[in-house]
Short mmCIF file of N, CA and C in Angstrom, two decimals:
data_model
loop_
_atom_site.label_atom_id
_atom_site.label_comp_id
_atom_site.label_asym_id
_atom_site.label_seq_id
_atom_site.Cartn_x
_atom_site.Cartn_y
_atom_site.Cartn_z
N ASN A 1 -1.85 123.87 150.03
CA ASN A 1 -1.76 124.10 148.60
C ASN A 1 -0.30 124.01 148.16
N VAL A 2 -0.13 123.54 146.97
CA VAL A 2 1.21 123.33 146.43
C VAL A 2 1.64 124.56 145.64
N ALA A 3 2.89 124.94 145.82
CA ALA A 3 3.46 126.05 145.07
C ALA A 3 4.44 125.48 144.04
N ALA A 4 4.63 126.19 142.95
CA ALA A 4 5.55 125.76 141.91
C ALA A 4 6.94 125.56 142.50
N GLY A 5 7.57 124.45 142.17
CA GLY A 5 8.92 124.17 142.62
C GLY A 5 9.02 123.43 143.94
N GLN A 6 7.91 123.32 144.67
CA GLN A 6 7.96 122.61 145.95
C GLN A 6 8.14 121.11 145.71
N LYS A 7 8.82 120.48 146.65
CA LYS A 7 8.92 119.02 146.65
C LYS A 7 8.04 118.54 147.79
N VAL A 8 7.17 117.60 147.47
CA VAL A 8 6.15 117.17 148.43
C VAL A 8 6.08 115.65 148.48
N ALA A 9 5.44 115.14 149.54
CA ALA A 9 5.18 113.71 149.64
C ALA A 9 4.00 113.37 148.75
N PHE A 10 4.14 112.33 147.94
CA PHE A 10 3.11 111.94 146.98
C PHE A 10 2.89 110.43 147.07
N ALA A 11 1.64 110.02 147.00
CA ALA A 11 1.31 108.60 146.97
C ALA A 11 0.55 108.30 145.69
N ALA A 12 0.95 107.24 145.02
CA ALA A 12 0.29 106.83 143.78
C ALA A 12 -0.87 105.88 144.09
N GLU A 13 -1.71 105.69 143.11
CA GLU A 13 -2.84 104.76 143.23
C GLU A 13 -2.33 103.41 143.75
N GLY A 14 -3.06 102.85 144.72
CA GLY A 14 -2.70 101.56 145.31
C GLY A 14 -1.94 101.68 146.62
N ALA A 15 -1.48 102.89 146.94
CA ALA A 15 -0.76 103.09 148.21
C ALA A 15 -1.72 102.91 149.38
N MET A 16 -1.21 102.42 150.49
CA MET A 16 -2.00 102.27 151.71
C MET A 16 -1.69 103.46 152.62
N LEU A 17 -2.75 104.23 152.95
CA LEU A 17 -2.59 105.45 153.73
C LEU A 17 -3.59 105.48 154.88
N ILE A 18 -3.32 106.33 155.85
CA ILE A 18 -4.26 106.55 156.94
C ILE A 18 -5.31 107.53 156.46
N ASP A 19 -6.58 107.13 156.51
CA ASP A 19 -7.69 107.99 156.11
C ASP A 19 -7.79 109.14 157.10
N GLY A 20 -7.70 110.37 156.62
CA GLY A 20 -7.75 111.55 157.47
C GLY A 20 -9.05 111.73 158.22
N HIS A 21 -10.12 111.11 157.74
CA HIS A 21 -11.43 111.25 158.38
C HIS A 21 -11.70 110.16 159.41
N THR A 22 -11.31 108.92 159.08
CA THR A 22 -11.62 107.80 159.96
C THR A 22 -10.44 107.35 160.81
N GLY A 23 -9.22 107.68 160.38
CA GLY A 23 -8.03 107.22 161.09
C GLY A 23 -7.65 105.79 160.77
N LYS A 24 -8.38 105.16 159.85
CA LYS A 24 -8.12 103.77 159.48
C LYS A 24 -7.28 103.70 158.21
N LEU A 25 -6.60 102.59 158.05
CA LEU A 25 -5.80 102.37 156.86
C LEU A 25 -6.72 102.11 155.68
N SER A 26 -6.43 102.75 154.55
CA SER A 26 -7.24 102.53 153.35
C SER A 26 -6.37 102.62 152.11
N GLU A 27 -6.83 101.99 151.04
CA GLU A 27 -6.09 101.98 149.79
C GLU A 27 -6.49 103.18 148.93
N LEU A 28 -5.49 103.86 148.39
CA LEU A 28 -5.73 105.00 147.52
C LEU A 28 -6.18 104.48 146.16
N LYS A 29 -7.35 104.93 145.73
CA LYS A 29 -7.93 104.44 144.48
C LYS A 29 -8.05 105.56 143.45
N LEU A 30 -8.06 105.16 142.19
CA LEU A 30 -8.27 106.08 141.09
C LEU A 30 -9.66 106.69 141.22
N ARG A 31 -9.75 108.02 141.11
CA ARG A 31 -11.06 108.68 141.15
C ARG A 31 -10.98 110.03 140.46
N ALA A 32 -12.14 110.57 140.15
CA ALA A 32 -12.21 111.87 139.48
C ALA A 32 -12.34 112.98 140.51
N ILE A 33 -11.54 114.01 140.33
CA ILE A 33 -11.61 115.21 141.17
C ILE A 33 -11.83 116.39 140.24
N ARG A 34 -12.97 117.07 140.42
CA ARG A 34 -13.36 118.18 139.55
C ARG A 34 -13.34 117.76 138.07
N GLY A 35 -13.78 116.53 137.81
CA GLY A 35 -13.87 116.05 136.45
C GLY A 35 -12.58 115.54 135.84
N VAL A 36 -11.49 115.54 136.60
CA VAL A 36 -10.20 115.08 136.10
C VAL A 36 -9.80 113.82 136.87
N GLU A 37 -9.42 112.77 136.13
CA GLU A 37 -9.00 111.53 136.77
C GLU A 37 -7.72 111.75 137.56
N SER A 38 -7.70 111.31 138.81
CA SER A 38 -6.54 111.46 139.67
C SER A 38 -6.03 110.08 140.08
N ALA A 39 -4.76 109.81 139.80
CA ALA A 39 -4.17 108.51 140.11
C ALA A 39 -3.23 108.60 141.31
N GLY A 40 -3.39 109.62 142.13
CA GLY A 40 -2.54 109.76 143.31
C GLY A 40 -2.89 111.03 144.05
N MET A 41 -2.16 111.29 145.13
CA MET A 41 -2.44 112.50 145.89
C MET A 41 -1.20 113.00 146.63
N VAL A 42 -1.19 114.29 146.88
CA VAL A 42 -0.17 114.93 147.69
C VAL A 42 -0.61 114.74 149.14
N LEU A 43 0.34 114.45 150.03
CA LEU A 43 0.00 114.00 151.37
C LEU A 43 0.29 115.00 152.49
N SER A 44 -0.52 114.88 153.53
CA SER A 44 -0.29 115.62 154.77
C SER A 44 0.45 114.70 155.75
N GLU A 45 0.92 115.26 156.86
CA GLU A 45 1.59 114.46 157.88
C GLU A 45 0.63 113.43 158.47
N LYS A 46 -0.64 113.77 158.61
CA LYS A 46 -1.62 112.85 159.19
C LYS A 46 -1.82 111.62 158.31
N GLU A 47 -1.90 111.81 157.01
CA GLU A 47 -2.10 110.69 156.10
C GLU A 47 -0.92 109.73 156.09
N LEU A 48 0.23 110.24 156.49
CA LEU A 48 1.43 109.41 156.59
C LEU A 48 1.63 108.82 157.97
N GLY A 49 0.79 109.23 158.92
CA GLY A 49 0.91 108.73 160.29
C GLY A 49 2.04 109.37 161.06
N LEU A 50 2.52 110.54 160.61
CA LEU A 50 3.63 111.23 161.28
C LEU A 50 3.17 112.12 162.42
N SER A 51 1.96 112.67 162.30
CA SER A 51 1.40 113.55 163.34
C SER A 51 -0.10 113.67 163.10
N ASP A 52 -0.76 114.46 163.92
CA ASP A 52 -2.19 114.71 163.73
C ASP A 52 -2.44 115.91 162.82
N GLU A 53 -1.37 116.52 162.30
CA GLU A 53 -1.48 117.70 161.45
C GLU A 53 -2.03 117.31 160.07
N HIS A 54 -3.19 117.87 159.73
CA HIS A 54 -3.80 117.55 158.43
C HIS A 54 -4.19 118.80 157.66
N GLU A 55 -3.86 119.95 158.17
CA GLU A 55 -4.26 121.22 157.53
C GLU A 55 -3.48 121.54 156.27
N GLY A 56 -2.27 121.05 156.15
CA GLY A 56 -1.47 121.36 154.97
C GLY A 56 -0.75 120.13 154.48
N ILE A 57 -0.04 120.29 153.40
CA ILE A 57 0.71 119.17 152.84
C ILE A 57 2.10 119.12 153.47
N LEU A 58 2.74 117.98 153.34
CA LEU A 58 4.10 117.82 153.83
C LEU A 58 5.05 118.32 152.75
N VAL A 59 5.68 119.46 153.01
CA VAL A 59 6.64 120.03 152.07
C VAL A 59 8.03 119.58 152.47
N LEU A 60 8.76 119.02 151.53
CA LEU A 60 10.10 118.50 151.78
C LEU A 60 11.15 119.56 151.51
N SER A 61 12.37 119.30 151.95
CA SER A 61 13.45 120.26 151.74
C SER A 61 13.78 120.36 150.25
N GLU A 62 14.33 121.49 149.87
CA GLU A 62 14.65 121.74 148.46
C GLU A 62 15.68 120.76 147.92
N ASP A 63 16.55 120.25 148.80
CA ASP A 63 17.60 119.34 148.34
C ASP A 63 17.15 117.88 148.29
N ALA A 64 15.89 117.61 148.59
CA ALA A 64 15.37 116.23 148.52
C ALA A 64 15.37 115.78 147.07
N ALA A 65 15.91 114.59 146.84
CA ALA A 65 15.96 114.06 145.47
C ALA A 65 14.58 113.56 145.05
N ILE A 66 14.18 113.91 143.84
CA ILE A 66 12.88 113.50 143.31
C ILE A 66 12.84 111.98 143.18
N SER A 67 11.70 111.38 143.51
CA SER A 67 11.43 109.94 143.43
C SER A 67 12.15 109.12 144.49
N THR A 68 12.78 109.77 145.46
CA THR A 68 13.41 109.05 146.56
C THR A 68 12.34 108.61 147.54
N PRO A 69 12.38 107.36 148.02
CA PRO A 69 11.40 106.94 149.02
C PRO A 69 11.39 107.90 150.21
N LEU A 70 10.21 108.21 150.70
CA LEU A 70 10.05 109.21 151.76
C LEU A 70 10.86 108.88 153.00
N VAL A 71 10.94 107.60 153.36
CA VAL A 71 11.70 107.22 154.55
C VAL A 71 13.17 107.62 154.42
N GLU A 72 13.70 107.64 153.21
CA GLU A 72 15.08 108.05 153.00
C GLU A 72 15.23 109.57 153.08
N VAL A 73 14.17 110.29 152.74
CA VAL A 73 14.22 111.76 152.76
C VAL A 73 14.09 112.30 154.18
N ILE A 74 13.10 111.79 154.93
CA ILE A 74 12.87 112.34 156.27
C ILE A 74 13.59 111.58 157.37
N GLY A 75 14.08 110.39 157.08
CA GLY A 75 14.80 109.61 158.07
C GLY A 75 13.88 108.96 159.08
N ASP A 76 14.49 108.45 160.12
CA ASP A 76 13.76 107.74 161.16
C ASP A 76 14.01 108.44 162.49
N VAL A 77 13.15 108.19 163.45
CA VAL A 77 13.30 108.77 164.78
C VAL A 77 14.06 107.79 165.66
N VAL A 78 15.04 108.30 166.38
CA VAL A 78 15.79 107.48 167.32
C VAL A 78 15.59 108.06 168.70
N PHE A 79 15.10 107.25 169.62
CA PHE A 79 14.94 107.66 171.00
C PHE A 79 16.14 107.15 171.79
N ASP A 80 16.87 108.05 172.41
CA ASP A 80 18.00 107.69 173.26
C ASP A 80 17.53 107.83 174.69
N VAL A 81 17.27 106.70 175.35
CA VAL A 81 16.69 106.71 176.68
C VAL A 81 17.68 106.10 177.67
N SER A 82 17.83 106.76 178.78
CA SER A 82 18.64 106.18 179.86
C SER A 82 17.82 106.25 181.14
N THR A 83 18.10 105.35 182.03
CA THR A 83 17.39 105.31 183.30
C THR A 83 18.36 105.04 184.43
N TRP A 84 18.04 105.55 185.56
CA TRP A 84 18.89 105.32 186.73
C TRP A 84 18.56 103.98 187.37
N ALA A 85 17.38 103.41 187.07
CA ALA A 85 16.97 102.15 187.69
C ALA A 85 17.74 100.98 187.10
N ASN A 86 18.14 100.06 187.95
CA ASN A 86 18.81 98.86 187.45
C ASN A 86 17.97 97.61 187.72
N ARG A 87 16.69 97.82 188.06
CA ARG A 87 15.75 96.72 188.31
C ARG A 87 14.56 96.87 187.38
N ALA A 88 14.15 95.78 186.76
CA ALA A 88 13.05 95.83 185.80
C ALA A 88 11.74 96.29 186.43
N ASP A 89 11.51 95.98 187.72
CA ASP A 89 10.25 96.37 188.35
C ASP A 89 10.17 97.87 188.63
N LEU A 90 11.28 98.59 188.49
CA LEU A 90 11.28 100.04 188.68
C LEU A 90 11.13 100.80 187.36
N LEU A 91 11.18 100.09 186.26
CA LEU A 91 11.04 100.73 184.96
C LEU A 91 9.60 100.98 184.71
#
C-alpha cells in the first residue's frame, strides 16, 4: 500500500512488464479498477524483474527525483569477479 509522500516505481499504460501471475512479459493496458479507469500501476520488484518479491510495492528513496527513469534511480548491478584459474577449461 502506498503512503502519502512516498516515491514509488510507476508504469504507465503501454509499458511492458512481467506478469506477477504468469511470469511472462505483458503490456499494461487501460482498465477499470473498482469502477475507476486506471492508466497505469504502482509496481512491485517482481513486476520489474528485480526479484521474486511481489508482496509490496517498490518504495524509492526520499531523495529520488520525480519522473526520473527508474534505471537512473536504482542504478545497475556490477559483479566484480576474479578467479585463480588461468585456463578457460577450469572456469
